Amino acid sequence: MQFEVLATCHTTRARVSRMTLAHATTNLPTFMPVATQAAIKGLTPQQMEALGVTLILNNTYHLNLRPGIKVLEAAGGAHHFQGWRHNLLTDSGGFQLVSLSKFTKITEEGALFASPFTGEPTMLTPEESISIQHAIGADIIMQLDDVVSSLTVGPRVEEAMWRSVRWLDRCIERHEQAGKQGVQNLFAIVQGGLDPALRDACLEEMVKRKDRVAGYAIGGLSGGEEKDVFWRIIAQCAAKLPADRPRYSMGIGFAEDLLVCVALGVDMADCVFPTRTARFGVALTFKGPLNLRLRKHAKDMGPIDENCPCPSCRDGISRSVLNHLVTRETAAAHAVTQHNLCFQAQVMGRARDSILEGTFPQYLRTFFSDYFGENGYPEWCVNALRSVGVDLLEGYPNAKVVKGPGMKWDYSDAP
Ligand SMILES: [Zn+2]
């Protein structure tokens, strides 16, 4: 991996950087679409390429179960298997194990779970997670960490944090034994729950291993915790992670979350949100999400967004036909998914452009005004951005600020 910071924002901690991996150069900050089963739900690799996407995510847990490592090895790795020519990131499999398996027991050796096929107890160790990710062949691979829900409290959070540090060492050992450094790039995952002291302890240990890891992720968030706590943990971690390593905030996909994280110094994020919400008929736009199921779109012959460069909007797929088809025909899911991923790319692309031009604070103010308008700005976003010197209300004295996570989507007219 080559990682080079090209510009930093004069006000916030945002930065633009260039990350060169074996299959592509990816400009950061970027949003990574999730291809859980070796496919973005609803789009072909060629469509992803046409949207300019250069980095996607595969889930190790799913690929290891099906088609399995033997098939992936026979295919020459996951890139060949799915026909994806650009960069690929795999998670460790740990998060899915904990969230999807019928039972999981964490021991020092690894995560013990029931095989979904035979019900037999099966162990995933840090070493095996790395070996599976070597076979998959992703450009960026993740350490196995001991994942606890962000709502967990008490000694289990500290235990999981220290175990994640020990498992990082085992992952590094296996990665280096296999001689994969530089070919595949191992990221550490900072844990410690919502406790700033535990986060600091984890950061200190993991930063000590900087020369043996290519980048860092901030894990254990986006699990239903208060947004006001979420942003403070992101700010704390991003500020203390080394400037010469990419920083990846896991499981973040709402536009406002992305922009706050970028302002706090985050470079990468992933989430199933934009593709999942597309299948439920919600299109993302700079004027806020649009529920295409609402009857008010039935006679609207305009595109989702007149200014959107995506093929769905450019080639005249109307809100009217989407209203007719969405959640019923797969073609509508394809069209809206394509649009939503283009929207995510534009949110991040405009962040990069404005950081380079020195206008990122103004972009934030304009974005929030357009996106939240009279619905009101989420208070946590206002507070988070104030902490890095941006007052969203500057120039917008009448903007309303609302408590809670913000943005209530209107499904009231849905059929
Ligand atoms: Zn579009």
Coordinates of C-alpha atoms and ligand atoms in Angstrom, one line a residue, residues 308 310 313 339, ligand 1:
C308 CA -27.5 13.4 -10.8
C310 CA -26.1 8.3 -12.6
C313 CA -31.4 9.8 -13.8
H339 CA -28.6 6.1 -8.1
Ligands
ZN1 ZN -29.3 9.4 -10.1

